PDB file of N, CA and C in Angstrom:
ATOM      1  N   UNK A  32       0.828  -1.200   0.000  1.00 86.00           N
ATOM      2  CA  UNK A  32       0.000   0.000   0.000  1.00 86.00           C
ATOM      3  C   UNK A  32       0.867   1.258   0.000  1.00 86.00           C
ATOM      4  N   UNK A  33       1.996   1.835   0.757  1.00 90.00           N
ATOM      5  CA  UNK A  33       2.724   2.643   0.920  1.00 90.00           C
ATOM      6  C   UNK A  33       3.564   2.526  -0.971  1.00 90.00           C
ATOM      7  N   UNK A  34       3.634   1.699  -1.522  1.00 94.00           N
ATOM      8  CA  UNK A  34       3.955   2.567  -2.773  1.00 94.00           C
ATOM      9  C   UNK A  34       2.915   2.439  -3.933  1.00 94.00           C
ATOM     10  N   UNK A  35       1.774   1.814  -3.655  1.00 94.00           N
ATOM     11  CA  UNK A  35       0.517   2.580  -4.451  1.00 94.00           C
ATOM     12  C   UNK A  35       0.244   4.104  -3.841  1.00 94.00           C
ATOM     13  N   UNK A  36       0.286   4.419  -2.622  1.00 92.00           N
ATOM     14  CA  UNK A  36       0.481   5.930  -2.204  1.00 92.00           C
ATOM     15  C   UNK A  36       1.655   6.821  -2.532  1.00 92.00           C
ATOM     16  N   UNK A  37       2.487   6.494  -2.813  1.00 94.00           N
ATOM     17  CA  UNK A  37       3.865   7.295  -3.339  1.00 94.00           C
ATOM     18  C   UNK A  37       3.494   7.481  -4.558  1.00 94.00           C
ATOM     19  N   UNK A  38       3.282   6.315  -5.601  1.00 96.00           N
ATOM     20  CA  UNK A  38       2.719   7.046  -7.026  1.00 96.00           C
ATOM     21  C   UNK A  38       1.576   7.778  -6.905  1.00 96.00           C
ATOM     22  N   UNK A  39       0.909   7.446  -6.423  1.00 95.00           N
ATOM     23  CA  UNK A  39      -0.541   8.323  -6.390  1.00 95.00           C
ATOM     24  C   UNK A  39      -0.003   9.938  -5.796  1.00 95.00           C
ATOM     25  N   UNK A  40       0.787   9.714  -5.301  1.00 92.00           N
ATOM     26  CA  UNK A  40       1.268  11.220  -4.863  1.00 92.00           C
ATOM     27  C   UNK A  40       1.863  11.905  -6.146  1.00 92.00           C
ATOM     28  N   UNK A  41       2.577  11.234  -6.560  1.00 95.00           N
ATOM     29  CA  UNK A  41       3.649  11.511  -8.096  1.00 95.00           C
ATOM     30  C   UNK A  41       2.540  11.797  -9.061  1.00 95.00           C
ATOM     31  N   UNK A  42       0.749  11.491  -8.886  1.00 94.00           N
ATOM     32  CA  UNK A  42       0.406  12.192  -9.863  1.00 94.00           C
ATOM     33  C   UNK A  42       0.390  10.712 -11.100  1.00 94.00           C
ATOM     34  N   UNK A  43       0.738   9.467 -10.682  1.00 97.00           N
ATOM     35  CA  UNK A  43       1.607   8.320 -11.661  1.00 97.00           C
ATOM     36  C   UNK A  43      -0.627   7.233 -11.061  1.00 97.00           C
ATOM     37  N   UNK A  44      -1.091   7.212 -11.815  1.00 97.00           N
ATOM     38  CA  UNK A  44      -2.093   6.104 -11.669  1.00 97.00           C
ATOM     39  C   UNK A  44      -1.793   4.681 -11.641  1.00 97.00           C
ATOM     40  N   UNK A  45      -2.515   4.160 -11.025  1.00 98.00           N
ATOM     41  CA  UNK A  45      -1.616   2.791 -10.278  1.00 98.00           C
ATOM     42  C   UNK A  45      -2.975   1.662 -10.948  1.00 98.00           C
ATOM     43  N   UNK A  46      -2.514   0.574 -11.665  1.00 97.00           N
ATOM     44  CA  UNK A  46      -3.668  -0.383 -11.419  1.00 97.00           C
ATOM     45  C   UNK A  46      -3.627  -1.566 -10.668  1.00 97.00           C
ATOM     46  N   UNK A  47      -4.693  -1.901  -9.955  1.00 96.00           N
ATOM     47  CA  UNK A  47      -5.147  -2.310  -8.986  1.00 96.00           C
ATOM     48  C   UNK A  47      -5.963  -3.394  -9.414  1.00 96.00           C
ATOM     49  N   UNK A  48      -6.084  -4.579  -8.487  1.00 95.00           N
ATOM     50  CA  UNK A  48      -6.918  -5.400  -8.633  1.00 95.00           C
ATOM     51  C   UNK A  48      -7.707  -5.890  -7.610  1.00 95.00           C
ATOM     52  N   UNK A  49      -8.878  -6.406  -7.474  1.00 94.00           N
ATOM     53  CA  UNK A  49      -9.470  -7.195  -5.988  1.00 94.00           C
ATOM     54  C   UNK A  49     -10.588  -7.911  -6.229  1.00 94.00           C
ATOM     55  N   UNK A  50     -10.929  -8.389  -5.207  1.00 94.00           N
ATOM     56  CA  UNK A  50     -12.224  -9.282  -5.255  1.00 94.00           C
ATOM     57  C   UNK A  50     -13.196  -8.547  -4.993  1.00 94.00           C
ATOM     58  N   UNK A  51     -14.677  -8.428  -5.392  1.00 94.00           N
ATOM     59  CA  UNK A  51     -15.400  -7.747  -4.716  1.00 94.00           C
ATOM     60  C   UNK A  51     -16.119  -7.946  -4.396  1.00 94.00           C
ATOM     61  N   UNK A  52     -16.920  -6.927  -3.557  1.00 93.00           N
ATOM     62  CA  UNK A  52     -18.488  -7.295  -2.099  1.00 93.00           C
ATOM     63  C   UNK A  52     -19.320  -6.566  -2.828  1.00 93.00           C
ATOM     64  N   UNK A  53     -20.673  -6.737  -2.480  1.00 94.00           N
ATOM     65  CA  UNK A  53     -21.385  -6.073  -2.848  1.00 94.00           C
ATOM     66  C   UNK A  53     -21.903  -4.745  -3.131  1.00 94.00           C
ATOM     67  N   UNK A  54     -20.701  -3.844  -2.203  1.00 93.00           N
ATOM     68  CA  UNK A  54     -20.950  -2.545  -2.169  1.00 93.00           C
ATOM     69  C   UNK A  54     -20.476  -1.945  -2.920  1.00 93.00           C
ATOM     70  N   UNK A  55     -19.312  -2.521  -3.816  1.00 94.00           N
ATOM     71  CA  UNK A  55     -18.720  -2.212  -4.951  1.00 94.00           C
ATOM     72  C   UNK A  55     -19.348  -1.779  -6.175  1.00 94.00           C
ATOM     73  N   UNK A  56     -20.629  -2.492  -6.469  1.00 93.00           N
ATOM     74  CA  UNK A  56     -21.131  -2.410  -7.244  1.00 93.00           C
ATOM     75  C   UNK A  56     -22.006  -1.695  -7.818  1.00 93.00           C
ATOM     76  N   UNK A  57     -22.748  -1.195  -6.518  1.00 90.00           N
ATOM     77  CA  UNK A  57     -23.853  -0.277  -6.408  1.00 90.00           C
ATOM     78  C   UNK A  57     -23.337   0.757  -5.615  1.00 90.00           C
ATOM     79  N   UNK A  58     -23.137   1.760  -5.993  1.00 91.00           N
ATOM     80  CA  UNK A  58     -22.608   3.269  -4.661  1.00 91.00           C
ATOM     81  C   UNK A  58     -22.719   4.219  -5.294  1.00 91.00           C
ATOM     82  N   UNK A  59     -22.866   5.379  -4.571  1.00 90.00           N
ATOM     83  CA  UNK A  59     -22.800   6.634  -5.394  1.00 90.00           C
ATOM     84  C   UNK A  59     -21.604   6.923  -4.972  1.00 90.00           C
ATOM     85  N   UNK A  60     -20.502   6.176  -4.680  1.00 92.00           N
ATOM     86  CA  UNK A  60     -19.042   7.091  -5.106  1.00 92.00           C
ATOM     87  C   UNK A  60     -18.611   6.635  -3.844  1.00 92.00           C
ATOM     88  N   UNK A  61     -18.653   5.794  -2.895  1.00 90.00           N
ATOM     89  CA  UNK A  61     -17.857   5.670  -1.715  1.00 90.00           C
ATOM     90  C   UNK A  61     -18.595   4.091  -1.188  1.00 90.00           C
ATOM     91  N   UNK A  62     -17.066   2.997  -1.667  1.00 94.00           N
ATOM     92  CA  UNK A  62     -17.082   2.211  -0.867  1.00 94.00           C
ATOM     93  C   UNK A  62     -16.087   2.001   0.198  1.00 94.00           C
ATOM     94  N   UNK A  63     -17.040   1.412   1.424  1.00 91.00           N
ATOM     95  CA  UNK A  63     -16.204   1.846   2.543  1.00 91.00           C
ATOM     96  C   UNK A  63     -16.367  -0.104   2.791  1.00 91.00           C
ATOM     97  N   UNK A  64     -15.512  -0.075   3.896  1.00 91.00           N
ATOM     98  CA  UNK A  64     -15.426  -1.400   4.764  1.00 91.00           C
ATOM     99  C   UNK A  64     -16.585  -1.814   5.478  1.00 91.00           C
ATOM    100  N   UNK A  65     -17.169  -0.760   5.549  1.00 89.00           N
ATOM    101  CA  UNK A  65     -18.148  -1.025   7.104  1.00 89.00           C
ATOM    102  C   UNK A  65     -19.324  -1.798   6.334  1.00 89.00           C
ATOM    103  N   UNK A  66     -19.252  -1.033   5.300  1.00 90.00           N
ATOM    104  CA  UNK A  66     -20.770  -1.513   4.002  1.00 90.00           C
ATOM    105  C   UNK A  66     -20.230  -2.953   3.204  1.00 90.00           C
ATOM    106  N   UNK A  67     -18.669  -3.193   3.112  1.00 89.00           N
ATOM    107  CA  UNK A  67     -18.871  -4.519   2.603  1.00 89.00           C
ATOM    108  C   UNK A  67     -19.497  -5.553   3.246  1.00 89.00           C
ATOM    109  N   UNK A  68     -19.379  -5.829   4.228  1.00 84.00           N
ATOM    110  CA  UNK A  68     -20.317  -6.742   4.907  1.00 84.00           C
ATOM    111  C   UNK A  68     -22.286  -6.961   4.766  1.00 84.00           C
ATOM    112  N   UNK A  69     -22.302  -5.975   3.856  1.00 86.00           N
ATOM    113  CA  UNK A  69     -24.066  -5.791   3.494  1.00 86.00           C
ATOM    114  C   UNK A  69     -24.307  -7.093   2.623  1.00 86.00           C
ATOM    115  N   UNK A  70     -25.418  -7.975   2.477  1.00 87.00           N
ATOM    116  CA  UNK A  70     -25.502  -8.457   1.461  1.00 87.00           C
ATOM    117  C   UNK A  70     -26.079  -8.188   0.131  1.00 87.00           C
ATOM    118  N   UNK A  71     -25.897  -8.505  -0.849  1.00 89.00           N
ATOM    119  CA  UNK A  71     -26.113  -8.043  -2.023  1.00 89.00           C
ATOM    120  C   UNK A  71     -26.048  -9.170  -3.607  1.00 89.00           C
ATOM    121  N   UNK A  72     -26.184  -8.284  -4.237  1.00 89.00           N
ATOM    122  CA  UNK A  72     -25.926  -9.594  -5.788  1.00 89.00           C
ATOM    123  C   UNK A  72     -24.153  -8.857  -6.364  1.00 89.00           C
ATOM    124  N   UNK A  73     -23.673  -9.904  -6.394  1.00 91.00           N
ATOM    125  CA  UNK A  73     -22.222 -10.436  -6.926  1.00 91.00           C
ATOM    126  C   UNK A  73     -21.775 -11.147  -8.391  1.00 91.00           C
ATOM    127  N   UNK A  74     -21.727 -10.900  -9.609  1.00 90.00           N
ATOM    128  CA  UNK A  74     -21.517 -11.776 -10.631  1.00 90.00           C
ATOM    129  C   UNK A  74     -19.780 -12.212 -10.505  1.00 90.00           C
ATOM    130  N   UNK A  75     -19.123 -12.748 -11.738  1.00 88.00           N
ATOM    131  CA  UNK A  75     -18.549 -13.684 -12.036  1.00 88.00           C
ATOM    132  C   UNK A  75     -17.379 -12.121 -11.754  1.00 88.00           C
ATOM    133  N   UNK A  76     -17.388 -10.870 -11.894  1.00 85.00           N
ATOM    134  CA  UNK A  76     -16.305  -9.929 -11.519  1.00 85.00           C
ATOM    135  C   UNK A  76     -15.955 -10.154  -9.883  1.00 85.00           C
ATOM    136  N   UNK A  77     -16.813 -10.654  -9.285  1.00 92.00           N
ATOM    137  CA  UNK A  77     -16.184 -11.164  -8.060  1.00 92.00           C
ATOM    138  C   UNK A  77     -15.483 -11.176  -7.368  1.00 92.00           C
ATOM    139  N   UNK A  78     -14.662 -12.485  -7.901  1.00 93.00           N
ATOM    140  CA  UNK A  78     -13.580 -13.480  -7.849  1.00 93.00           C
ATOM    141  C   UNK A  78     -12.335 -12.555  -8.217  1.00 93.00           C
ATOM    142  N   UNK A  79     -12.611 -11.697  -8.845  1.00 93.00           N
ATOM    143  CA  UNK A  79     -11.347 -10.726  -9.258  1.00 93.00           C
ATOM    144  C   UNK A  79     -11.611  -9.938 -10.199  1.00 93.00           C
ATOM    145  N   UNK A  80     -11.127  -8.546  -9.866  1.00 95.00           N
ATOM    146  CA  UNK A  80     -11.360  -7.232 -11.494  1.00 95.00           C
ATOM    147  C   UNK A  80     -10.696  -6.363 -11.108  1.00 95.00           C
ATOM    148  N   UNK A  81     -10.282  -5.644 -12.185  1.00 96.00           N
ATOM    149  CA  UNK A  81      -9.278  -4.580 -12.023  1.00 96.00           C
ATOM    150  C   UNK A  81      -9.759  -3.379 -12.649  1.00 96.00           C
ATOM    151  N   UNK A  82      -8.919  -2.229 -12.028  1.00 96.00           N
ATOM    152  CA  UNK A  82      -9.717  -0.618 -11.755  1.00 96.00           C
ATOM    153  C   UNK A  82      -8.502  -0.234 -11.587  1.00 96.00           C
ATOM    154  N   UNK A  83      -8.325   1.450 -12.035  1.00 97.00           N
ATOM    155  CA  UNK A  83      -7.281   2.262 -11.756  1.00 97.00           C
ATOM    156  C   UNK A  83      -7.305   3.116 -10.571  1.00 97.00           C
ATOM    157  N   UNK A  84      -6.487   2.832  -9.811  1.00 97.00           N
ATOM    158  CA  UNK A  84      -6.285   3.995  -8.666  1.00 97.00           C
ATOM    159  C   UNK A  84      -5.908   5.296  -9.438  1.00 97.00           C
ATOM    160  N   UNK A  85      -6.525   6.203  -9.342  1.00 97.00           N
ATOM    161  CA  UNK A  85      -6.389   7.312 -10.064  1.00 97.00           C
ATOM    162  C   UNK A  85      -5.944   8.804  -8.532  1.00 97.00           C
ATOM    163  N   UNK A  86      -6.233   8.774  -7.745  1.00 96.00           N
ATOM    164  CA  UNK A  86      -5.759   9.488  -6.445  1.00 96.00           C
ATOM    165  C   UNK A  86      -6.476   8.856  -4.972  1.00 96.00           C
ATOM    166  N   UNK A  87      -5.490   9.798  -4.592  1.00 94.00           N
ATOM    167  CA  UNK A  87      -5.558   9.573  -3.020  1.00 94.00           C
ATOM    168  C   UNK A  87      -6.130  10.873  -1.747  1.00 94.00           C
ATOM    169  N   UNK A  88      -6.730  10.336  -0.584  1.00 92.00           N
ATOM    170  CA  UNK A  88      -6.912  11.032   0.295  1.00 92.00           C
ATOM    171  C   UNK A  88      -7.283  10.943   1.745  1.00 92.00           C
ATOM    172  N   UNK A  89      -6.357  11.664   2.158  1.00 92.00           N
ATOM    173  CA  UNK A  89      -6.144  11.508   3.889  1.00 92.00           C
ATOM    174  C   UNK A  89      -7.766  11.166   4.374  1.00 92.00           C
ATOM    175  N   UNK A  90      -8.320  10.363   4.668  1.00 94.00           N
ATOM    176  CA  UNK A  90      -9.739  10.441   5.646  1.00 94.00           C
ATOM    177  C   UNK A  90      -9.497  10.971   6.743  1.00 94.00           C
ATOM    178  N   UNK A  91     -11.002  11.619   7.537  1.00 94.00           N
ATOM    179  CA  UNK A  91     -10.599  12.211   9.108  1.00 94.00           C
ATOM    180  C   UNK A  91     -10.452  11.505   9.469  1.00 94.00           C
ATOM    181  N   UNK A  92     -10.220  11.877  10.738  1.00 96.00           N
ATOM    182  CA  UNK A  92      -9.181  10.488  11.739  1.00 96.00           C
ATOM    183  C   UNK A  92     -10.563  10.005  12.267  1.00 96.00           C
ATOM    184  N   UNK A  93     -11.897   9.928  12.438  1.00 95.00           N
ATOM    185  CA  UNK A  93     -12.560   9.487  13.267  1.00 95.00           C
ATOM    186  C   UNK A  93     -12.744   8.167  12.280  1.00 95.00           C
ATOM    187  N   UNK A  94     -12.709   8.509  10.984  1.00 94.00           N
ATOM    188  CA  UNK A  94     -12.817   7.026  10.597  1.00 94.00           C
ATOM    189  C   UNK A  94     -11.478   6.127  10.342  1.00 94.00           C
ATOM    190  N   UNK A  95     -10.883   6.376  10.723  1.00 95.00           N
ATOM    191  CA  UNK A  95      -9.368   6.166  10.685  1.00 95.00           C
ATOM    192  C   UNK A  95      -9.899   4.171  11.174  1.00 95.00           C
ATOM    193  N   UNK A  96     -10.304   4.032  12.286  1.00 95.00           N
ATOM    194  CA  UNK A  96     -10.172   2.928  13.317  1.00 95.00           C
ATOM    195  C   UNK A  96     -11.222   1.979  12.807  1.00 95.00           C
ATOM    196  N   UNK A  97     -12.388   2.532  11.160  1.00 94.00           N
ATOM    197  CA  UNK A  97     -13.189   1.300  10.853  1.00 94.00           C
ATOM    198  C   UNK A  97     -12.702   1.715   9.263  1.00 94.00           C
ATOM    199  N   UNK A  98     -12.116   2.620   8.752  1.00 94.00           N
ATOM    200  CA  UNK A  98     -12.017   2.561   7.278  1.00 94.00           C
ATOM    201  C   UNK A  98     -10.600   2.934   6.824  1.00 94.00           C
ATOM    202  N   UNK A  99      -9.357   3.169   7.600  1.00 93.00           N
ATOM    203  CA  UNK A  99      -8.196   3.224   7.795  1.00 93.00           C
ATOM    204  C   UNK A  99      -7.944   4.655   7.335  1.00 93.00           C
ATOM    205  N   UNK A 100      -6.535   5.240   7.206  1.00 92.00           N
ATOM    206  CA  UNK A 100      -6.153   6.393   7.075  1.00 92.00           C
ATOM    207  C   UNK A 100      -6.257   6.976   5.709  1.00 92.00           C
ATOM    208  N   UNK A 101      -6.206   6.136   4.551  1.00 92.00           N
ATOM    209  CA  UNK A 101      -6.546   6.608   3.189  1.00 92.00           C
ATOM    210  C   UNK A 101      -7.964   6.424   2.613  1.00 92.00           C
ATOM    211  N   UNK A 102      -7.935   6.721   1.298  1.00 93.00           N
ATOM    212  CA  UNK A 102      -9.176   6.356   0.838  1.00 93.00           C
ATOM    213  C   UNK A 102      -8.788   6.693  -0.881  1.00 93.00           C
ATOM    214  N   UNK A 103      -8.690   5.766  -1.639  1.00 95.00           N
ATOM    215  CA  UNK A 103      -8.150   5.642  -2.838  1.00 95.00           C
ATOM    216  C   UNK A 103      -9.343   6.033  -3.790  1.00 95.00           C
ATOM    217  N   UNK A 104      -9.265   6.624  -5.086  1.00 96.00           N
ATOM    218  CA  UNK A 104     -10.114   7.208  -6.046  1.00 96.00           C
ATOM    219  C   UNK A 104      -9.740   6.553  -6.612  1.00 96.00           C
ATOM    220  N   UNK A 105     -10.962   5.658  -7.288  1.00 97.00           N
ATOM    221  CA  UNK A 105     -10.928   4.653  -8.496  1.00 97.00           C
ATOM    222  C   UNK A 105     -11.823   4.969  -9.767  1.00 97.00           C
ATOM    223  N   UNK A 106     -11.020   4.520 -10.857  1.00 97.00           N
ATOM    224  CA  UNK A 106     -11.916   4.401 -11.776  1.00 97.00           C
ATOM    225  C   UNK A 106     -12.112   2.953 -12.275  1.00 97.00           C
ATOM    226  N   UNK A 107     -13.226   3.160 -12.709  1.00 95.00           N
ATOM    227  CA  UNK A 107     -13.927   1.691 -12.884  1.00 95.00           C
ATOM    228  C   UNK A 107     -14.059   2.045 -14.598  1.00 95.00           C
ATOM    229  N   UNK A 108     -13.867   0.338 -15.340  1.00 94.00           N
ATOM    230  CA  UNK A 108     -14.436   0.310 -16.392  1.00 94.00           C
ATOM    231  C   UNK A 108     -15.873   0.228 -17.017  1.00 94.00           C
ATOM    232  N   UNK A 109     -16.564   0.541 -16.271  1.00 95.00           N
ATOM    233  CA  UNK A 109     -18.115   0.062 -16.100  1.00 95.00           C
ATOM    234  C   UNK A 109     -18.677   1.198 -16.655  1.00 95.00           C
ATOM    235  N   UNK A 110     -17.810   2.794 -17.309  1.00 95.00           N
ATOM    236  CA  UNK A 110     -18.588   3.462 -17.743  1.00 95.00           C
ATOM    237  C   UNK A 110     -19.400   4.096 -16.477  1.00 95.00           C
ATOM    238  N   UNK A 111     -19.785   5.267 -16.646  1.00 96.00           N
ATOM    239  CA  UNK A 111     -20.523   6.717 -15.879  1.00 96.00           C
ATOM    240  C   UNK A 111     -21.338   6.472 -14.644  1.00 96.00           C
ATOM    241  N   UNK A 112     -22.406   4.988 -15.330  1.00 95.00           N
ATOM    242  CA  UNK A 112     -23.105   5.079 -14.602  1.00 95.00           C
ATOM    243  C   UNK A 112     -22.505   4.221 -12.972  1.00 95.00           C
ATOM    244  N   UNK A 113     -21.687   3.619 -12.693  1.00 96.00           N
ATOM    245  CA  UNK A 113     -20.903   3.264 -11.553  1.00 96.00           C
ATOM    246  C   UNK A 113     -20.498   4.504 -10.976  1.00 96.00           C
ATOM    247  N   UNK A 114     -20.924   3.980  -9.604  1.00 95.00           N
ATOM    248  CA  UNK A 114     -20.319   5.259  -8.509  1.00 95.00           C
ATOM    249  C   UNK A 114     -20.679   6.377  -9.064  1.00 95.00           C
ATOM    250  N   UNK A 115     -19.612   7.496  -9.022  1.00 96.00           N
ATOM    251  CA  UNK A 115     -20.125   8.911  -8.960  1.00 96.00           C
ATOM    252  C   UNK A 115     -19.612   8.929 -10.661  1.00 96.00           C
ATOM    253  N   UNK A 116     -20.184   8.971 -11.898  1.00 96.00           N
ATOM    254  CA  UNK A 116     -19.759   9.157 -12.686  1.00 96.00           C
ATOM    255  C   UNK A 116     -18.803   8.457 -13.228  1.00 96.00           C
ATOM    256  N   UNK A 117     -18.473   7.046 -12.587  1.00 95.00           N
ATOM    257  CA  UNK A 117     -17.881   6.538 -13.080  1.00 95.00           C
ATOM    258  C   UNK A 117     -16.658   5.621 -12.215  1.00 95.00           C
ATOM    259  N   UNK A 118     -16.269   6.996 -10.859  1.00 96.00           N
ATOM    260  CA  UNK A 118     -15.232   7.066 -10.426  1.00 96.00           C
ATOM    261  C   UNK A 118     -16.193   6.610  -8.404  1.00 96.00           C
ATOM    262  N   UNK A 119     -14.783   6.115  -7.948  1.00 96.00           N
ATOM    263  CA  UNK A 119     -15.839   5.940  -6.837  1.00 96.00           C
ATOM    264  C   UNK A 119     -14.307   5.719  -5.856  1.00 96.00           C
TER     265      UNK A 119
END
């Protein structure tokens, strides 16, 4: 994580990969930890998909202790209508 944050500082977009929860899928622009645990519908991107870290940003510290100290800006290939325009 500390040098997906160093490029993301450099301005350098990082790609990224993961499994995903349900909250991924449906959001208006912010998935957090607390909401993966929701249940939901999951297809075959699942198991694994990849998205560009496009920037970064300090969260307040109160959520520091359930959603950690960063919070990464992604773009998704899914086109606009994902997250906030696209980006989440």
């Amino acid at each position: 994580l500390s040098e997906v944050i160093e490029r993301l500082k450099l301005n350098m977009p990082v790609i990224m990969s993961s499994k995903l929860t349900p909250n991924f899928y449906i959001n208006e622009g912010m998935v957090t930890i607390e909401d993966s645990e929701k249940n939901g519908n999951v297809d075959s991107h699942a198991m694994g998909h990849a998205y560009l870290a496009v920037g970064i940003m300090e969260l307040p510290e109160k959520l520091h202790a359930k959603e950690g100290k960063y919070c990464l800006l992604v773009n998704n290939s899914w086109g606009t209508g994902w997250g906030a325009g696209g980006y989440s």
